[in-house]
XYZ file of C-alpha atoms in Angstrom:
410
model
C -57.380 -69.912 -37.794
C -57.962 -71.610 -34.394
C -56.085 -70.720 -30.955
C -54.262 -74.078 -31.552
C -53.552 -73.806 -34.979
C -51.917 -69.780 -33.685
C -50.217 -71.172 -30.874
C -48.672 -74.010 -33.049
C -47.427 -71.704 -35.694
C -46.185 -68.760 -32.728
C -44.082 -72.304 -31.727
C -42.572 -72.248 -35.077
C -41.753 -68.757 -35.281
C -40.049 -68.601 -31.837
C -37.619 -71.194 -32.833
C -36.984 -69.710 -35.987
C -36.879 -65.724 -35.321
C -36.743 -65.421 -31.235
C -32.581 -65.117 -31.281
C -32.455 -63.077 -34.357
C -35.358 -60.754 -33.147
C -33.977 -60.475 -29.342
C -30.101 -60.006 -30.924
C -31.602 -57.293 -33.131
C -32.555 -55.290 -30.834
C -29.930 -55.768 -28.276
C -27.468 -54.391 -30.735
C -30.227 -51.332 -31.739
C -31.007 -50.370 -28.155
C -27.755 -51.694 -26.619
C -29.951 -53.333 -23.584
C -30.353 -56.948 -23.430
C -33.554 -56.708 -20.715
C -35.713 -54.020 -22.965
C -34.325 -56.842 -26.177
C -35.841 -59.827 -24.199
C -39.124 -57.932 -22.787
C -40.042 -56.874 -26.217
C -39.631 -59.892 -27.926
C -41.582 -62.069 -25.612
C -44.440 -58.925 -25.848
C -44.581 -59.305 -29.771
C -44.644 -62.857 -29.677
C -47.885 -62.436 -26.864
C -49.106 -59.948 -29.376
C -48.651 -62.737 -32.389
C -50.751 -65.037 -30.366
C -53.805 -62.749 -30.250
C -53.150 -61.022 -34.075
C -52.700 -64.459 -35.708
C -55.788 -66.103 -33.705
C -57.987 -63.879 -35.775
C -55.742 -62.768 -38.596
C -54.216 -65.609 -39.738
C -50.194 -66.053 -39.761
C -48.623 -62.759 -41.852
C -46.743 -63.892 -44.804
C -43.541 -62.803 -43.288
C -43.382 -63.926 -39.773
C -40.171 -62.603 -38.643
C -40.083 -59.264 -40.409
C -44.293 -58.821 -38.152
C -42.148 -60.127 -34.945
C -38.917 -57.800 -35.581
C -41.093 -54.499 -36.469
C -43.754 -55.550 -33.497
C -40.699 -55.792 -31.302
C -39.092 -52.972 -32.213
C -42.279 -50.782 -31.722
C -42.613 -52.270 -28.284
C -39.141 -51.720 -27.247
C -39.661 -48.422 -28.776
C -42.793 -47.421 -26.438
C -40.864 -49.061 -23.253
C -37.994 -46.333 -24.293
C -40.672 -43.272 -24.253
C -42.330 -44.399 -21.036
C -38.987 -44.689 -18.724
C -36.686 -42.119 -20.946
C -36.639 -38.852 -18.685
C -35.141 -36.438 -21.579
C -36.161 -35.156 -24.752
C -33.341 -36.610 -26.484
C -34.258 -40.540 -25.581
C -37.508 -39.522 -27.089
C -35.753 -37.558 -30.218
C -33.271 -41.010 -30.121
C -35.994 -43.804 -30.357
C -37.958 -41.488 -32.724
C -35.515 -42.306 -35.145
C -35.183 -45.871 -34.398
C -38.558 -46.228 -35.003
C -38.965 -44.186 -38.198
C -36.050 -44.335 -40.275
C -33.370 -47.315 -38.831
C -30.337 -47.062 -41.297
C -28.963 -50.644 -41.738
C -26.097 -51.496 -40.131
C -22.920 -51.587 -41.570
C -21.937 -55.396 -42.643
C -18.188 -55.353 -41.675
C -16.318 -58.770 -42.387
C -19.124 -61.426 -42.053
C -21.796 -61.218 -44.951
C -24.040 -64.124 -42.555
C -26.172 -62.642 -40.446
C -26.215 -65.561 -37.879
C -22.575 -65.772 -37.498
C -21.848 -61.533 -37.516
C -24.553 -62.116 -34.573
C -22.431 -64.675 -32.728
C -19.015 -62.929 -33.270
C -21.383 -60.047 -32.200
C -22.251 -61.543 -28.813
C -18.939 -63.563 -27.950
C -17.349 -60.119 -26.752
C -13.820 -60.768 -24.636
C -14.558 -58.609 -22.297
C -16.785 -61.128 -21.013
C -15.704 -64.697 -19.032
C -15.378 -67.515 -21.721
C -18.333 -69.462 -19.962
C -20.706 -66.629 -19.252
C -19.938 -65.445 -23.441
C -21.091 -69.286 -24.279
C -23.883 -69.201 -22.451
C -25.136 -65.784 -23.145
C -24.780 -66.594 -26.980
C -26.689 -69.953 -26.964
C -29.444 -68.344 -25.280
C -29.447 -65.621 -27.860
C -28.370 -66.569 -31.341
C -28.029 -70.284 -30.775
C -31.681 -71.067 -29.755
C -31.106 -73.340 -26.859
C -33.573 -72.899 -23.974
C -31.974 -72.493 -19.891
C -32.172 -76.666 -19.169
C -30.222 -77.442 -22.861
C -27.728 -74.763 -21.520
C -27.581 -76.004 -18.093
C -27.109 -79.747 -19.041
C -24.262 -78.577 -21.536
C -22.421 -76.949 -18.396
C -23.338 -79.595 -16.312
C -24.880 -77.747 -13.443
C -28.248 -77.304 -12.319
C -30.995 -74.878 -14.395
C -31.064 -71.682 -11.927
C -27.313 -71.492 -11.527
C -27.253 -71.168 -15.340
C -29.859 -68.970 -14.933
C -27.532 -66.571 -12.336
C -24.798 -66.823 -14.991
C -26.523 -65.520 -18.023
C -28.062 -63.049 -15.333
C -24.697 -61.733 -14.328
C -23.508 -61.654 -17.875
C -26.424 -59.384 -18.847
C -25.530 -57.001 -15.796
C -21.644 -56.613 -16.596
C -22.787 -55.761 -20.173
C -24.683 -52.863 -19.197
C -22.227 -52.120 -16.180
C -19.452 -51.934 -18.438
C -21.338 -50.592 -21.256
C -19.988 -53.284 -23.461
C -20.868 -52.375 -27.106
C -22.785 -54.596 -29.425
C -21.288 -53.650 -32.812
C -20.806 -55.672 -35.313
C -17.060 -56.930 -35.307
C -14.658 -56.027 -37.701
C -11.880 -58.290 -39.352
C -9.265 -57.484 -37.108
C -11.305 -58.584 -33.914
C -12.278 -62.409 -35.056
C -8.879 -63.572 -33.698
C -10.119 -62.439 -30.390
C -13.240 -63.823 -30.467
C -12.902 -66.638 -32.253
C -12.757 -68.998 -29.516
C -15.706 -68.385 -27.840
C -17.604 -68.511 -31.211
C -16.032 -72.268 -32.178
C -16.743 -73.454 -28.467
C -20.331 -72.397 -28.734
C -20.977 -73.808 -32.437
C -19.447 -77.298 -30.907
C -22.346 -77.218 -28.498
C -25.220 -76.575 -30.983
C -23.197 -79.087 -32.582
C -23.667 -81.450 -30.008
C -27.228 -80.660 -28.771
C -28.189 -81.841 -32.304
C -25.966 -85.214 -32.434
C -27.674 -85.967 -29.623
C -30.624 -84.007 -27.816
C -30.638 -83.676 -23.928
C -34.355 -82.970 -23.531
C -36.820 -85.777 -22.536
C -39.154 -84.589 -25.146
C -37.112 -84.355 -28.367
C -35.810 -86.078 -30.806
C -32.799 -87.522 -29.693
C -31.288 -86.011 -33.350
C -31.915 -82.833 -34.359
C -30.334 -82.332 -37.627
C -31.112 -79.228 -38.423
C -28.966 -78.110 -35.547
C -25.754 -80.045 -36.678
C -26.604 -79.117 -40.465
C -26.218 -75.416 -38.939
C -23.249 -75.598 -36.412
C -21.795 -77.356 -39.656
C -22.709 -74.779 -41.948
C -21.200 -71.645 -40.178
C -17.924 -73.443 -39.106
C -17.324 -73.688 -42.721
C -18.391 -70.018 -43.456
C -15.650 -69.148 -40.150
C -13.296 -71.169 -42.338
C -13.770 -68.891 -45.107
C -12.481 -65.776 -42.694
C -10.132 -67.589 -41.053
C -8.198 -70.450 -43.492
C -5.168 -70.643 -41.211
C -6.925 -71.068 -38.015
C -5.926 -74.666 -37.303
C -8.744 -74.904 -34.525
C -11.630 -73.674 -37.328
C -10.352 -76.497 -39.672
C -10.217 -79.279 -36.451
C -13.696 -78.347 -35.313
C -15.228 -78.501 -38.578
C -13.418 -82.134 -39.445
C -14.503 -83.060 -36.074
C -17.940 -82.397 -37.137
C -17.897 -83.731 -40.491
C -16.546 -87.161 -39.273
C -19.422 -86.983 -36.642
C -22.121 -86.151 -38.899
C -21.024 -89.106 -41.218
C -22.049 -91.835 -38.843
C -25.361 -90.317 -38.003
C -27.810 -92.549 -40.520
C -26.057 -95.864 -38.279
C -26.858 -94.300 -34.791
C -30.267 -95.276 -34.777
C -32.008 -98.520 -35.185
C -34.838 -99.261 -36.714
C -36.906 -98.872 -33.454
C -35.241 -95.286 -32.330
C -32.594 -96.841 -29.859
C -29.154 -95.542 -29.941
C -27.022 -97.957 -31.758
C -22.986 -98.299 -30.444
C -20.015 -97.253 -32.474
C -18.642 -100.682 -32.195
C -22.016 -101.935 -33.316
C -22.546 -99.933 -36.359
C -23.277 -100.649 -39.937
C -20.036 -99.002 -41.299
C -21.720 -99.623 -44.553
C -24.356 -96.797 -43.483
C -21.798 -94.040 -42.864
C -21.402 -90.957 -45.422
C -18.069 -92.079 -47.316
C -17.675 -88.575 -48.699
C -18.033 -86.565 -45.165
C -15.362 -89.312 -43.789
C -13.101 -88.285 -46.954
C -13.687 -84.558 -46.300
C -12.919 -84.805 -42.924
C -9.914 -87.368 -43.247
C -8.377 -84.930 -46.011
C -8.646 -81.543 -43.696
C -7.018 -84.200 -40.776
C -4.290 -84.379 -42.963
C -3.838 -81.045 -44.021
C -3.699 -79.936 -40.283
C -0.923 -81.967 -39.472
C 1.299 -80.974 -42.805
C 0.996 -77.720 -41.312
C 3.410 -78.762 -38.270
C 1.884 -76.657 -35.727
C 0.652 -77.987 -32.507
C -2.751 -79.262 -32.194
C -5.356 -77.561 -30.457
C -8.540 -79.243 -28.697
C -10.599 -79.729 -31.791
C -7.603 -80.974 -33.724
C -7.070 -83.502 -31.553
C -10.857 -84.240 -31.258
C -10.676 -84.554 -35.067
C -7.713 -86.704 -35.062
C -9.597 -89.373 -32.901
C -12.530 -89.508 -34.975
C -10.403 -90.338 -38.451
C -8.424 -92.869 -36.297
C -12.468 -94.136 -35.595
C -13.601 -93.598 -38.893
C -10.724 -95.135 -40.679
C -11.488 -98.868 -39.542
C -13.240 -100.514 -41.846
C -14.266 -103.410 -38.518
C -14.276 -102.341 -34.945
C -11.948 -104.763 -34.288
C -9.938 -103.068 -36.408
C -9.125 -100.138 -34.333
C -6.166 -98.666 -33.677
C -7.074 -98.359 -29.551
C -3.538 -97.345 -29.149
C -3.567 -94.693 -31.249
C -6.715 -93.525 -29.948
C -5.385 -93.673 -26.071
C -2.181 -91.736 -27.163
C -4.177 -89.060 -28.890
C -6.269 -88.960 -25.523
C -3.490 -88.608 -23.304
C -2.112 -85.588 -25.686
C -5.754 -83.942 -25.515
C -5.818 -84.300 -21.152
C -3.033 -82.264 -21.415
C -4.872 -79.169 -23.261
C -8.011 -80.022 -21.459
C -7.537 -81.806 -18.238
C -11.412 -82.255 -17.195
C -13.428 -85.292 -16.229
C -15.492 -85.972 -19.530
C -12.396 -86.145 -21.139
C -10.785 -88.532 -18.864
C -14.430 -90.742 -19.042
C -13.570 -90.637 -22.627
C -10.135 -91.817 -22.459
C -11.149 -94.451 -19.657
C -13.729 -96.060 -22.915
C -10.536 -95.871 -25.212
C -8.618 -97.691 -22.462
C -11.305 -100.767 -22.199
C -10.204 -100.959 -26.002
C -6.984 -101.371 -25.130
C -6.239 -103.021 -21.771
C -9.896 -104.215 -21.242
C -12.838 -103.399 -18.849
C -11.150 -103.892 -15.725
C -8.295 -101.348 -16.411
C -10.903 -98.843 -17.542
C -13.456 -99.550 -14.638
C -10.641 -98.694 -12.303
C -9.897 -95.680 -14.265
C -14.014 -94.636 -14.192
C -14.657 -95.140 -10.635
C -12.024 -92.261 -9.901
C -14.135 -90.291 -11.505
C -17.334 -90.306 -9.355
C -16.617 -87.360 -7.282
C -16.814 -85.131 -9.921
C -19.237 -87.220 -12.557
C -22.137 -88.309 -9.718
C -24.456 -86.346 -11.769
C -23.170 -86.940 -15.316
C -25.428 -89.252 -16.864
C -22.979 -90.636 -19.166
C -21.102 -91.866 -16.188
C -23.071 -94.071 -15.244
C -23.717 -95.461 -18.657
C -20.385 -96.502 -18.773
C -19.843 -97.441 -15.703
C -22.781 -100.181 -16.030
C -21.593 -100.764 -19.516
C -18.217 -101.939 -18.324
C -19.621 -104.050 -15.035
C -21.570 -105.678 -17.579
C -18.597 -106.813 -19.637
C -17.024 -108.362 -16.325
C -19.976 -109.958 -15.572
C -21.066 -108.124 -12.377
C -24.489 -108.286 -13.303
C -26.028 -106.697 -9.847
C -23.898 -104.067 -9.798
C -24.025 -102.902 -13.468
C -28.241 -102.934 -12.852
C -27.837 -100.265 -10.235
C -25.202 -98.357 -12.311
C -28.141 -98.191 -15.530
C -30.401 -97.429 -13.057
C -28.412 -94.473 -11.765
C -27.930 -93.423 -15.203
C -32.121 -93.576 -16.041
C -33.139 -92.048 -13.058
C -30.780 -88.621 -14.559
C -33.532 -88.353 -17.229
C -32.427 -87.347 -21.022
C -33.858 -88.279 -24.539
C -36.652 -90.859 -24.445
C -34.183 -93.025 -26.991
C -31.453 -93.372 -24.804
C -33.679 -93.776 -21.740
C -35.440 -96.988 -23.926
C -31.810 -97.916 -24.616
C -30.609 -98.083 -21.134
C -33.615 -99.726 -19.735
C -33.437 -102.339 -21.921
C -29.667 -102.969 -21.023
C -30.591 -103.032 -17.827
C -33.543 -105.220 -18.317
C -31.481 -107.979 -20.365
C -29.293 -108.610 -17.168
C -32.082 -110.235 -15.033
């Protein structure tokens, strides 16, 4: 095997295995540095091994027992007293498995693992998507919408009041996925959403594999949790979501609006699915949580057989009850698009513009912002507006998308 052909399939296997190796052995060694270090030095090792060896027929289970054995030897060399020796003696000989408690997935018991309340909501998000979800620091960042080393600080400072605190990384049981539920729906929702539509330059701008995933444990969370309204709203939310994706996309990779969408194209059963769990959430009579509402949008989308069949005023009340459970500025941008459905570009341009102080560096922003200058005809103005919105970088779909907008007004 060449260096290339090793280095291509090490790229593979740190997709695939780097969370589940480094969230191994934070929970065996309860430190998330010594996790980290060790991981990175088996997949350096991998490099070299494979090279000459060709790729092992079970690439994670080499990783995980290369990484253990280096965690292992870092142990020996800083431990002080016999019993951290005697201690990671027996992790490396004889490791009893752990004990599965109430989630049979490993993935998910790894998530509810890492979303512990002790720790701030954000810094729990962030910490997990780094960890279990796969996302590098600038996916992360552009999620939170601040800049790559402040993310980095976070995730920093999260590490440190883990082993301040001596937080615990055991496995959850039943009675503590209330708790921690939250934290594990918010950070499916943005794997969710990194694969509906990447934020790198240099990926696909859908990554299906990621929503088939953030799909596939909300339903498993579903199983534990069948009363949770929020569960059952984030996984219609998806499902309504993922049933538009095969119209997204023309047939030269640009992004493709709603209102300009083959309904034809969408995935009749997913809209079913997710129109039927809709329904059951509001026969419950409880008050809708974020997702819920989320959800309720998307059937009110979903159920128009014509865009200019939409029920905008539906839509903009729905919006109006989600500001009041979350009150931030994407979700006023959002409602400010509903509103052009409604009242026209003008109203919602008005309604966008107050949003600049807090959006400058939001890319989407400026999308709609040009987007709606280009309905009124301010040609000159919506040009600089796309421009703004190119010059913020993302996937090299939307970027060809916007450019061309841009391009059409002269």
């Amino acid at each position: 095997m060449s260096a290339i052909d090793a280095r291509d399939a090490i790229t593979r296997a740190h997709r695939e295995e780097w969370a589940r190796v480094v969230a191994s052995l934070t929970r065996r060694f309860g430190d998330l540095d010594i996790a980290e270090e060790a991981a990175a030095e088996a997949f350096a090792a991998a490099v070299e091994r494979w090279a000459d060896d060709g790729v092992p027929p079970h690439p994670g289970g080499w990783l995980t027992t290369t990484a253990n054995r280096k965690a292992i030897d870092r142990i020996r060399r800083e431990a002080k007293r016999t019993d951290k020796h005697k201690e990671a003696q027996a992790l490396y000989d004889d490791d009893p498995p752990e004990p599965i408690g109430a989630i049979e997935d490993e993935r998910l018991r790894l998530i509810f693992t890492c979303c512990h309340p002790a720790l701030a909501m954000e810094a729990r998000m962030a910490l997990t998507l780094r960890l279990v979800g796969g996302l590098t620091m600038p996916e992360i960042a552009r999620a939170f919408l601040v800049q790559e080393d402040a993310m980095g600080r976070r995730i920093t400072r999260a590490k440190a009041k883990i082993k301040a605190a001596r937080i615990p990384y055991r496995v959850p049981s039943a009675e503590d996925l209330p708790a921690r539920v939250s934290g594990v729906l918010a950070v499916l929702f943005l794997v969710f959403n990194e694969g509906y539509l990447a934020t790198g330059p240099d990926t696909d701008p859908v990554r299906p594999n990621l929503t088939a995933e953030a799909i596939r444990l909300t339903r498993l969370i579903r199983t534990l949790l069948p009363d949770n309204g929020e569960v059952t709203g984030l996984l219609a939310l998806m499902l309504l979501i993922e049933a538009r994706r095969a119209a997204r996309f023309s047939v030269n990779g640009e992004p493709v609006p709603l209102d300009r969408q083959d309904r034809t194209a969408w995935d009749a059963a997913l809209i079913a699915e997710g129109h039927r769990l809709v329904r059951e959430r509001l026969a419950a009579g409880e008050a809708p949580g974020r997702y819920q509402v989320l959800a309720a949008i998307n059937a009110v989308h979903t159920s128009a057989d014509d865009a200019r069949d939409t029920d905008w005023s539906q839509i903009v009340a729905l919006y109006d009850q989600l500001v009041r459970l979350d009150p931030s500025p994407i979700v006023a941008l959002n409602r400010a698009v509903a509103i052009a459905g409604l009242d026209g570009a003008e109203v919602a341009l008005a309604a966008v513009v107050r949003l600049e102080g807090k959006l400058a560096g939001y890319r989407a922003y400026h999308a709609t912002r040009a987007d709606l200058l280009r309905r009124l005809g301010r040609n000159l103005e919506a040009r600089t507006a796309y421009t703004a919105a190119i010059e913020l970088g993302g996937n090299s779909a939307e970027t060809a998308f916007l450019t061309r907008r841009r391009d059409e007004l002269g």
